[in-house]
Coordinates of C-alpha atoms and ligand atoms in Angstrom, one line a residue:
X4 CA 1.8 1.8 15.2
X5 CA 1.1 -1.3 17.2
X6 CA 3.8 -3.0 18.8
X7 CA 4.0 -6.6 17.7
X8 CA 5.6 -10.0 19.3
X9 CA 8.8 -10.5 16.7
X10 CA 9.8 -9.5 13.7
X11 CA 7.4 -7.5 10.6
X12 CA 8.8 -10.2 9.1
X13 CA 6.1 -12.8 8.0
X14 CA 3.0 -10.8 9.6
X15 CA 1.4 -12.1 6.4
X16 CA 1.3 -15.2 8.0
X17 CA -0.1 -13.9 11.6
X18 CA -2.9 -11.9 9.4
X19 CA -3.8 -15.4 7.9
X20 CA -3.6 -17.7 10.8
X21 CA -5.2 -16.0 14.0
X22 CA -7.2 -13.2 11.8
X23 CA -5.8 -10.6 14.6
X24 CA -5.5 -6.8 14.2
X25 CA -1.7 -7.2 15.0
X26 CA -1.3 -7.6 11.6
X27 CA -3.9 -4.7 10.4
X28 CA -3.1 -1.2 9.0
X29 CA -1.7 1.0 11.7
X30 CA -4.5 3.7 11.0
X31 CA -7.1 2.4 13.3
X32 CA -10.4 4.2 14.1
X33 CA -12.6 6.8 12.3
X34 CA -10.2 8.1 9.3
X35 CA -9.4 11.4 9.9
X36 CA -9.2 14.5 7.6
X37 CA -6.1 14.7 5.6
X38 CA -4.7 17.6 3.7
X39 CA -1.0 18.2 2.2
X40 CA 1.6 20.2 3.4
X41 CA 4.0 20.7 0.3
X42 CA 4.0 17.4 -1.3
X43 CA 3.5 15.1 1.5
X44 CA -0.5 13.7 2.5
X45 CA -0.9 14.4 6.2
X46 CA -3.3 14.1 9.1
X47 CA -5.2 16.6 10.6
X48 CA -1.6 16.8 13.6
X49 CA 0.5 17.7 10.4
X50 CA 1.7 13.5 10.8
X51 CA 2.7 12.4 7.3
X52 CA 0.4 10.0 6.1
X53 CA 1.7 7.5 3.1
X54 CA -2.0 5.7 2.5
X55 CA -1.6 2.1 0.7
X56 CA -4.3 0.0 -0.5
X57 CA -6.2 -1.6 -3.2
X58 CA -8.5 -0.5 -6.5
X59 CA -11.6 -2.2 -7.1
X60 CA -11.9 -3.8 -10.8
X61 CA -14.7 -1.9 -13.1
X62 CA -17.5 -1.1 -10.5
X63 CA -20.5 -2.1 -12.9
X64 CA -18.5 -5.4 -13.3
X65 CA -17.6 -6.7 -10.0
X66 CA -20.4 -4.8 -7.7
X67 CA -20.0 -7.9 -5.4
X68 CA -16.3 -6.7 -4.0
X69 CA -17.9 -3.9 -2.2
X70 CA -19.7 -5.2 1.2
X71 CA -19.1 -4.5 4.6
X72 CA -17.1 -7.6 5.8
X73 CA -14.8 -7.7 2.3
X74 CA -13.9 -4.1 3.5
X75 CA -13.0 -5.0 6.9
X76 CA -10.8 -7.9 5.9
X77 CA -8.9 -5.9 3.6
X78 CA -8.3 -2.7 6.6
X79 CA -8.0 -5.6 9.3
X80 CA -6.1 -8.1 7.5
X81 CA -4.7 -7.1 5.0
X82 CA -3.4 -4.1 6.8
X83 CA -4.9 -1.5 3.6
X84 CA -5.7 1.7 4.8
X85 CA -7.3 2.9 1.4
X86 CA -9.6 1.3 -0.9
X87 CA -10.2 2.6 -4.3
X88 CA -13.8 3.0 -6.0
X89 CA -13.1 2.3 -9.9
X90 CA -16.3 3.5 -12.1
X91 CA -15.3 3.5 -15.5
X92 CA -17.6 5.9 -17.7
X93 CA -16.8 5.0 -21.1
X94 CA -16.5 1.4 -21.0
X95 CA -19.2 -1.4 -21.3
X96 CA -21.7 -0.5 -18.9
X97 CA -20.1 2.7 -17.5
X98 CA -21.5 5.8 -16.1
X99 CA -21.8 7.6 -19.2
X100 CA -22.2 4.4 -21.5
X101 CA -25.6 2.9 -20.6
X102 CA -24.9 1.7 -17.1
X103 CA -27.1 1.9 -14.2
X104 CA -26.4 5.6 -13.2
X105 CA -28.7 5.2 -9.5
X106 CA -27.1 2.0 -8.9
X107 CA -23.4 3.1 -9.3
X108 CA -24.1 5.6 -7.1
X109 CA -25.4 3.8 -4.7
X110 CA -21.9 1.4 -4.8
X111 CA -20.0 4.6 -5.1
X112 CA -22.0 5.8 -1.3
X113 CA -22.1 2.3 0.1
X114 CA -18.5 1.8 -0.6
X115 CA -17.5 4.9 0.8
X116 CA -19.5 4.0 4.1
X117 CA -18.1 0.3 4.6
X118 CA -14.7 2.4 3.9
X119 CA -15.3 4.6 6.5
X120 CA -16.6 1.8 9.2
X121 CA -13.5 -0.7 8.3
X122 CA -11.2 2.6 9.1
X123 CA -10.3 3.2 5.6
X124 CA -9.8 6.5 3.3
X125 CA -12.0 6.0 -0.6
X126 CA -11.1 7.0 -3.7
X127 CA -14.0 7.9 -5.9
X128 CA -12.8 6.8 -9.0
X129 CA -13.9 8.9 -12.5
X130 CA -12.9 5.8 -14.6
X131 CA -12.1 7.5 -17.5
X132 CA -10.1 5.3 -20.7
X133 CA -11.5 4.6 -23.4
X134 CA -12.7 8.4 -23.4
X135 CA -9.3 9.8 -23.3
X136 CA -10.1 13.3 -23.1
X137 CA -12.1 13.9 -19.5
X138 CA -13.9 16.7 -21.4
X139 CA -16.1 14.4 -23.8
X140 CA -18.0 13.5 -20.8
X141 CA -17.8 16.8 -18.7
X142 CA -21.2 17.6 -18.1
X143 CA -21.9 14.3 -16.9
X144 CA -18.9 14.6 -14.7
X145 CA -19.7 18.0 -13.1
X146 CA -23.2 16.6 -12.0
X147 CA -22.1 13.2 -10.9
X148 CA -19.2 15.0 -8.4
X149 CA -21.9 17.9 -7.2
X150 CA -24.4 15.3 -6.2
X151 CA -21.8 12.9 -4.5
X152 CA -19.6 16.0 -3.0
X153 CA -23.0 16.8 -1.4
X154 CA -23.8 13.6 -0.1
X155 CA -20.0 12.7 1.2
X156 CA -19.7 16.2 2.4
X157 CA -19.7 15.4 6.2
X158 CA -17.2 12.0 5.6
X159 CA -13.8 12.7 6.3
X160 CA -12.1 9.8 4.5
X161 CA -13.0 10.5 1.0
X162 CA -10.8 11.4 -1.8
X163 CA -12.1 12.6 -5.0
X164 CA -10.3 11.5 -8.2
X165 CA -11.7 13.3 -11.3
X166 CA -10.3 11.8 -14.2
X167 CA -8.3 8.0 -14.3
X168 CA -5.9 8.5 -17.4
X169 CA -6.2 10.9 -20.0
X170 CA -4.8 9.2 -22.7
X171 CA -4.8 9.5 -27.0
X172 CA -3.2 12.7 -27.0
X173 CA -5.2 14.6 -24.6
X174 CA -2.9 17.3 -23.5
X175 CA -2.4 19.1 -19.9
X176 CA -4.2 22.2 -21.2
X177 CA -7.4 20.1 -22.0
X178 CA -6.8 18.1 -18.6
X179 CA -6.7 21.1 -16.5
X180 CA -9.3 23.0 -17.8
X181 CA -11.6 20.1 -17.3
X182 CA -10.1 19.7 -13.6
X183 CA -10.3 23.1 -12.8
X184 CA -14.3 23.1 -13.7
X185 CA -14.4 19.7 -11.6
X186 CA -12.9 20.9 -8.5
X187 CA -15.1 24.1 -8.4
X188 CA -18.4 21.5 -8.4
X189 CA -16.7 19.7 -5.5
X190 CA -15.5 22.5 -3.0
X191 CA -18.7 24.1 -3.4
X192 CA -20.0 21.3 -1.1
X193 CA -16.4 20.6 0.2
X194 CA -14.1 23.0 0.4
X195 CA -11.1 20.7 1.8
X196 CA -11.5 17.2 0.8
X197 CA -8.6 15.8 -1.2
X198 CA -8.8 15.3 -4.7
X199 CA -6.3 13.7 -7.3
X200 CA -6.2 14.9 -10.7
X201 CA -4.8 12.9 -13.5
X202 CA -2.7 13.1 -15.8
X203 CA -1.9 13.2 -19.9
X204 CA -0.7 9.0 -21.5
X205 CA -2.5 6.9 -19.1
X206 CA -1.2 9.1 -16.0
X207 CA 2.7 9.0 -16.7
X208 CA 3.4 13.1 -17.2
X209 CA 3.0 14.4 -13.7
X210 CA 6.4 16.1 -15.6
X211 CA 3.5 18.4 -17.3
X212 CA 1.3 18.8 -14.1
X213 CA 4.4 19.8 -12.3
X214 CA 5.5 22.1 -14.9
X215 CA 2.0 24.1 -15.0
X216 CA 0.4 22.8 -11.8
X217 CA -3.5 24.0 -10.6
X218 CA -3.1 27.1 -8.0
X219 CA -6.4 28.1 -7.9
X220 CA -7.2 25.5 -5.0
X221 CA -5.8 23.6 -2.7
X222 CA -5.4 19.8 -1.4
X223 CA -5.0 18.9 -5.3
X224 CA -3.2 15.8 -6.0
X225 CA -1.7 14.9 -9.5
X226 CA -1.4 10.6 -10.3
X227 CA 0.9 8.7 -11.4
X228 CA 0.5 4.8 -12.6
X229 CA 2.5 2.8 -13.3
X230 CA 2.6 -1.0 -14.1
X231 CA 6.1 -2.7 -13.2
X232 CA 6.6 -4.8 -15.9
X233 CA 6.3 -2.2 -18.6
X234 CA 7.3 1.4 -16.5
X235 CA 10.9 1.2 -15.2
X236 CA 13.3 3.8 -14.3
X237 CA 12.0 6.7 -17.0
X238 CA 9.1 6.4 -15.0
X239 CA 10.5 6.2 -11.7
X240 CA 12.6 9.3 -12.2
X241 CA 9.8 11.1 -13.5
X242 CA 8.2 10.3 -10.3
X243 CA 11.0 11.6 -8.2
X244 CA 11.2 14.9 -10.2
X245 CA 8.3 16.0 -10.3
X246 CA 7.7 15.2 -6.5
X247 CA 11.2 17.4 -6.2
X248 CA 9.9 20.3 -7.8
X249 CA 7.0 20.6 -5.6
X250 CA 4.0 18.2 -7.2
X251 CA 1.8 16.3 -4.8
X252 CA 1.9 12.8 -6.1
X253 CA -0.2 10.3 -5.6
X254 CA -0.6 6.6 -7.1
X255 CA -3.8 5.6 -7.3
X256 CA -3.1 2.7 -9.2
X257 CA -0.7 0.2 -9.8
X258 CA 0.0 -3.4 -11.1
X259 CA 3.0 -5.7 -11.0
X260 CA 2.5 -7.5 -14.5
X261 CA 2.4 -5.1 -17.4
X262 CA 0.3 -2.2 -18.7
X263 CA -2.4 -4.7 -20.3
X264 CA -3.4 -5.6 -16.5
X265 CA -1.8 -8.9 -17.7
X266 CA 1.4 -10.4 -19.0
X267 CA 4.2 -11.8 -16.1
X268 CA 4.6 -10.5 -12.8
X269 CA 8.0 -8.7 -12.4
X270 CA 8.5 -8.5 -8.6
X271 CA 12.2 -7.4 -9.1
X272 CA 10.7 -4.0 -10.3
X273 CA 7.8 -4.0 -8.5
X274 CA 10.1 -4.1 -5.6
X275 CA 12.4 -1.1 -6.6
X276 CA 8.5 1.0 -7.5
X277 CA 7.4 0.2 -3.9
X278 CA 10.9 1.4 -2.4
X279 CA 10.7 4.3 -4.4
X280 CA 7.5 5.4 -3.3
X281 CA 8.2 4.6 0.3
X282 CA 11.0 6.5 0.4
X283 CA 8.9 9.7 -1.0
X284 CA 6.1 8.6 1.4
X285 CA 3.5 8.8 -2.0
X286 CA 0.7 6.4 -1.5
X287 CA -0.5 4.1 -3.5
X288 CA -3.3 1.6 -4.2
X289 CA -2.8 -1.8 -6.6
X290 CA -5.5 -2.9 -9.1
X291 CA -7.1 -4.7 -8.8
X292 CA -9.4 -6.7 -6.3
X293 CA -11.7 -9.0 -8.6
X294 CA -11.2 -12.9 -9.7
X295 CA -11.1 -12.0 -13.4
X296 CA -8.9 -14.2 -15.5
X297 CA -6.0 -11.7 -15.9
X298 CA -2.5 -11.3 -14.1
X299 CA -3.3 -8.2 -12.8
X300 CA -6.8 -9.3 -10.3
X301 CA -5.9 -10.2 -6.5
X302 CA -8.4 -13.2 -6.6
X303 CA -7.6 -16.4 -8.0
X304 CA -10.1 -16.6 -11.1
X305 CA -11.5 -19.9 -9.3
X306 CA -12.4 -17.8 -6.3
X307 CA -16.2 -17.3 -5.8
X308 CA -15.9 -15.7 -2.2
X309 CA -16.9 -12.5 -2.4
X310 CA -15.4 -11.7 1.5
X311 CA -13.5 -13.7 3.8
X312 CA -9.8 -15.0 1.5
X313 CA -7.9 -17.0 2.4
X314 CA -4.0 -17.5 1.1
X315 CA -5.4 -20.1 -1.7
X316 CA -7.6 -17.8 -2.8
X317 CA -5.3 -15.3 -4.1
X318 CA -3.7 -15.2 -7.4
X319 CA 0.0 -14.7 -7.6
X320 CA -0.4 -10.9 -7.9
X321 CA -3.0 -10.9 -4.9
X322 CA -0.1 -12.7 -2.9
X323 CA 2.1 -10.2 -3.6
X324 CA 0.1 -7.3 -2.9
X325 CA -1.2 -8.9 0.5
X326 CA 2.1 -9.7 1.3
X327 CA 3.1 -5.7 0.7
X328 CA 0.1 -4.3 3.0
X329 CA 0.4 -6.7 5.8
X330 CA 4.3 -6.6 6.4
X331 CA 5.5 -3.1 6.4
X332 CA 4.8 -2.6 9.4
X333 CA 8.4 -1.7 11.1
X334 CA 10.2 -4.9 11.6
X335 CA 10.5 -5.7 15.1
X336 CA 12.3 -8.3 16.9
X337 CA 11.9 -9.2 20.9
X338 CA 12.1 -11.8 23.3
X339 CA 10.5 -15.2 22.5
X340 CA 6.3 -14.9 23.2
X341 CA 6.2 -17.3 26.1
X342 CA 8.4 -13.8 27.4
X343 CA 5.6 -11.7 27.3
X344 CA 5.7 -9.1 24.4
X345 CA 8.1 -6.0 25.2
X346 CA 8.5 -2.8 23.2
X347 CA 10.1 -4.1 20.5
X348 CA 12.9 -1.4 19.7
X349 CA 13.7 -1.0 23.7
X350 CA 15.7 -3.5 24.7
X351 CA 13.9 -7.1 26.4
X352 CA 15.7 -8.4 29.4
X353 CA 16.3 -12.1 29.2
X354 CA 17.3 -14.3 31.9
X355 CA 19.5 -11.2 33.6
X356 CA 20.9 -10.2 29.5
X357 CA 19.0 -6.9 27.9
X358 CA 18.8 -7.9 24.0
X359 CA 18.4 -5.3 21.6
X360 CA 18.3 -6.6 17.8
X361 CA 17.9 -3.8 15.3
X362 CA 16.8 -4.5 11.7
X363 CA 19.6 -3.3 9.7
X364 CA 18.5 -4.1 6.3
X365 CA 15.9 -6.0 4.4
X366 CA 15.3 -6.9 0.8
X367 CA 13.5 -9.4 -1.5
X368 CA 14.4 -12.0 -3.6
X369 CA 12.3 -14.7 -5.3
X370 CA 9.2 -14.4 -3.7
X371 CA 11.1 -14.2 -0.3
X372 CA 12.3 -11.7 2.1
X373 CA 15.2 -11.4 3.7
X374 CA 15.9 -9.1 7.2
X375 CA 19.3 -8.2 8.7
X376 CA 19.7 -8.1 11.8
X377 CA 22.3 -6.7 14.5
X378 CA 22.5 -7.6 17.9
X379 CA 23.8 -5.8 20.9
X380 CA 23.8 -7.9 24.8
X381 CA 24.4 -6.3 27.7
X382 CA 24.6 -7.9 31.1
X383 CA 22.3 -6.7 33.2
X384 CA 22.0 -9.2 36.0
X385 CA 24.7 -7.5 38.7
X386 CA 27.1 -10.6 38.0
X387 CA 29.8 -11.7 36.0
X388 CA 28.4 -14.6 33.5
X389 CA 30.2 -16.8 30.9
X390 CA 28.5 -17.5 28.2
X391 CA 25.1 -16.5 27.1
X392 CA 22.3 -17.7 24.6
X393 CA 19.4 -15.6 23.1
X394 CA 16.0 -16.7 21.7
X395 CA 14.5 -14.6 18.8
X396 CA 11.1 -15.4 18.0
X397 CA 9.5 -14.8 14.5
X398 CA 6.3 -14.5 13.2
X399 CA 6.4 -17.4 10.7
X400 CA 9.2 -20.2 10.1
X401 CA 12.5 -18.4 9.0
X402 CA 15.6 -20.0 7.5
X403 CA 19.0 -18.8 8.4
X404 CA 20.9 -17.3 6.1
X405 CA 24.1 -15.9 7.5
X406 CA 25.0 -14.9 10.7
X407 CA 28.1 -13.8 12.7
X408 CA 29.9 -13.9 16.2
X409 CA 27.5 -15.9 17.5
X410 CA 26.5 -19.8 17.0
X411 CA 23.3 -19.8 14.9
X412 CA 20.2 -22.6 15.3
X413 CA 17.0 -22.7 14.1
X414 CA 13.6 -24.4 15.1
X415 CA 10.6 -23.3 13.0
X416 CA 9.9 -20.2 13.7
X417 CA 12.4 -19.9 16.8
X418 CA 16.4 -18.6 15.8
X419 CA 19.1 -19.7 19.2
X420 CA 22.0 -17.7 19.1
X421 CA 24.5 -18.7 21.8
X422 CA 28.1 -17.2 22.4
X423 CA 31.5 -17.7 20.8
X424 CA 34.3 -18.7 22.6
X425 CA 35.5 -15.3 21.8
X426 CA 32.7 -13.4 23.3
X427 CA 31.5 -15.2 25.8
X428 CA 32.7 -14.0 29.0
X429 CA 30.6 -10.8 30.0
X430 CA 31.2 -9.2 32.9
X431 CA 28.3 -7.3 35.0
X432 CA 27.3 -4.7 33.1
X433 CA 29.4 -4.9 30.0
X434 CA 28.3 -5.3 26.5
X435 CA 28.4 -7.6 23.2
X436 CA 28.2 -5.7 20.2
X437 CA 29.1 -7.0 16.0
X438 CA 26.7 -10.3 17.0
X439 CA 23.9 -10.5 13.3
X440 CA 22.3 -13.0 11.0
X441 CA 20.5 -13.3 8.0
X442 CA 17.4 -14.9 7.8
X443 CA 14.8 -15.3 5.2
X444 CA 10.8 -15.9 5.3
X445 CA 8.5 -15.8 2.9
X446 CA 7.3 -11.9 2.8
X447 CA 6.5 -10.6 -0.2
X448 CA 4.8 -13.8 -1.8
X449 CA 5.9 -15.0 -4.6
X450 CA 4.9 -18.0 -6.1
Ligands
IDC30 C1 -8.2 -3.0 -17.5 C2 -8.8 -4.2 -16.8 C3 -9.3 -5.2 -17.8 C4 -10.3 -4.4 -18.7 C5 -9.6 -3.2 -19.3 C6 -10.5 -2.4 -20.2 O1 -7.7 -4.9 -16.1 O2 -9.9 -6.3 -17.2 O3 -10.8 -5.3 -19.7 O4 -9.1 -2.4 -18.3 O5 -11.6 -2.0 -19.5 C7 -5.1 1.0 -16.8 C8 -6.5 1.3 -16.5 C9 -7.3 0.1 -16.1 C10 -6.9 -1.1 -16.9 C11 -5.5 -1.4 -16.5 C12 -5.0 -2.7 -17.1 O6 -6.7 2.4 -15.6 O7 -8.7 0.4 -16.3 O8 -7.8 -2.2 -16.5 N1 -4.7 -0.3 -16.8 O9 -5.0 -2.6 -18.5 N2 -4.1 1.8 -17.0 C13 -3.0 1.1 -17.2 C14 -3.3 -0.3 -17.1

């Protein structure tokens, strides 16, 4: 993980003004293998590896998303490590329903490729929905995942996922009979490569998956999506069991307005999905990257950029989902820049004090974030002082929300915390401890 000058906080706003890798996803060169160790996606050292990134809209559709530089903008600044390939079959256009067959595949390869040069894993996405049942369409299927296992066989950062949402009362019997057929196409030409199988009503039983999972091979991943405004804690907990009884869970997609890919944006649940998942370390990619008119797409639908976004040309969801990629990074505080950046959870020595402020907490709240900190000073300058004052620099203006043995000020981007009368005398090498404050920055965009 790169160390960064201040706090986590607001690296939105550093990925948008300088364009600099310090705000980018920590996975940096070539994408390695992966494979799972129980539940958890992990690198080729056994690291756990939580990937989280975007889905393409419909392929066919929006063909124009997929080029080298839109790629590197979403790895370097939006900090995505994973970009999914969405090639519906069934639907206007699709695979299997009149589309251009040689040029999907050629998007399907290409995208895979700028993938791999931004530094990004890809999802190859069997679009299925309209066509609940995968099997309708299993022949094509099986040859379309034999020809591109063969072709992708030598890149490292590609995930296969077989079937988008089984849906109009496809069962798991039909699902993993059809998966089961898939997966032997692909490891005959991979035999490692991780692929995600999904699951019966739009990919919201993983309970079924987990209760007859596939043994027959490994590296298989089961989905979940879910979109926040509709799914809620039925959802959630189904997540969370099925994870606990063993299943590998991955969500390959996921929206913050409601099921129609429209609708409001709920960031209240969004919020508690993304915790959730964080805390289980399941990856996850949003849909969807296109300027169609709908709540769902990351571009605003007056956008005509196909690369290079800025802020204004995101929609409220894109905002959101930017905002998510580009500042989880762990929050880190140090001394002021003009200091010189220091490791930013050792302490930073400042004019003879060490400072060491620890994010304790963080949440959102309208469109904003808000980060707890405490603070611990000790003197390290060989002589007695009274008083003391510290500068904490941030990434972005903050506003001060609280704060606590200590006299607070702020200046854009700049919080001043001086002593209290109480607290001020410290003697060489003695400590302050209890000094924190609450600010607030705008993090997870709202609107
Ligand atoms: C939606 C698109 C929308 C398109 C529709 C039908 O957002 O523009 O017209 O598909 O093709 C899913 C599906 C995904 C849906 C999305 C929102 O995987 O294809 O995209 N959604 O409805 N599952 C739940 C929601």
């Amino acid at each position: 993980m790169k160390k960064r000058i201040c706090a986590g906080l607001l690296a939105m706003l550093l990925a948008w003004t300088l364009a600099a890798p310090g705000a980018a996803s920590d996975r940096d060169g070539a994408p390695g293998p992966l494979h799972l160790e129980g539940t958890q996606l992990t690198d080729a050292n056994g690291e756990p590896v939580q990937l989280r990134g975007v889905s393409t809209h419909g392929l066919a559709w929006y063909p124009q998303y997929v080029n080298a530089d839109c790629f590197r903008q979403l790895h370097d600044q939006w900090g995505a490590d994973l970009v999914r390939l969405a090639m519906y079959t069934a639907e206007y256009g699709g695979y299997c329903s009149g589309g251009d067959q040689e040029a999907l595949k050629a998007l399907v390869l290409d995208g895979v490729a700028y993938a791999a040069d931004a530094g990004m894993y890809a999802i190859v996405d069997w679009h299925i929905l309209s066509d609940g049942d995968p099997n309708i369409h299993k022949d094509e299927a099986l040859a379309f995942f034999s020809e591109m296992s063969a072709a992708l066989a030598e890149r490292d950062n590609v995930i296969y996922e077989i079937c988008n949402e089984p849906n109009g009362g496809t069962d798991w019997t039909a699902v993993k009979a059809y998966a089961l057929e898939v997966i032997g196409a692909i490891r005959q030409n991979d035999p490692d490569a991780v692929i995600i199988v999904g699951t019966p009503e739009w990919c919201q039983r993983v309970d079924l998956a987990a209760a007859d999972p596939i043994t027959e091979y490994d590296n298989v991943m089961y989905a979940l999506h879910f979109y926040a405004d509709t799914h809620r804690d039925q959802l959630r907990d189904r997540l969370e069991a099925a994870v606990a009884a063993g299943l590998p869970v991955f969500v390959s997609e996921f929206g913050i307005c409601d099921a129609s890919g429209s609708g409001a944006v709920n960031e209240d649940e969004a919020a508690k999905w993304v915790r959730l998942m964080d805390r289980l370390g399941v990856s996850y990619a949003a849909w969807n990257l296109s300027n169609k008119d709908e709540t769902s797409a990351m571009l605003d639908s007056g956008c005509q950029k196909t690369s290079g976004f800025d802020e204004a040309d995101l929609s409220q969801s894109g905002r959101w989902v930017v905002g998510l990629l580009s500042g989880q990074a762990p929050p880190e505080v140090s001394a002021p820049a003009e200091s010189g950046a220091a490791a930013a959870d050792a302490p930073v020595e400042q004019d003879g004090l060490l400072v060491e402020a620890k994010l304790a907490n963080s949440w959102q709240s309208g469109g904003e974030g808000y980060y707890q900190y405490t603070l611990t000073l000790t003197n390290a300058s060989g002589a007695d002082r009274e008083g003391w004052t510290v500068e904490l620099a941030f990434d972005g203006p903050v506003t001060l929300q609280d704060g606590w043995n200590g006299v607070y000020s702020v200046q854009g981007s700049t919080l001043t915390v001086q002593a209290k009368d109480y607290n001020a005398d410290l003697p060489a090498g003695g400590t302050v401890a209890d000094v924190g404050f609450i600010v607030s920055g705008a993090a997870l965009a709202g609107d």
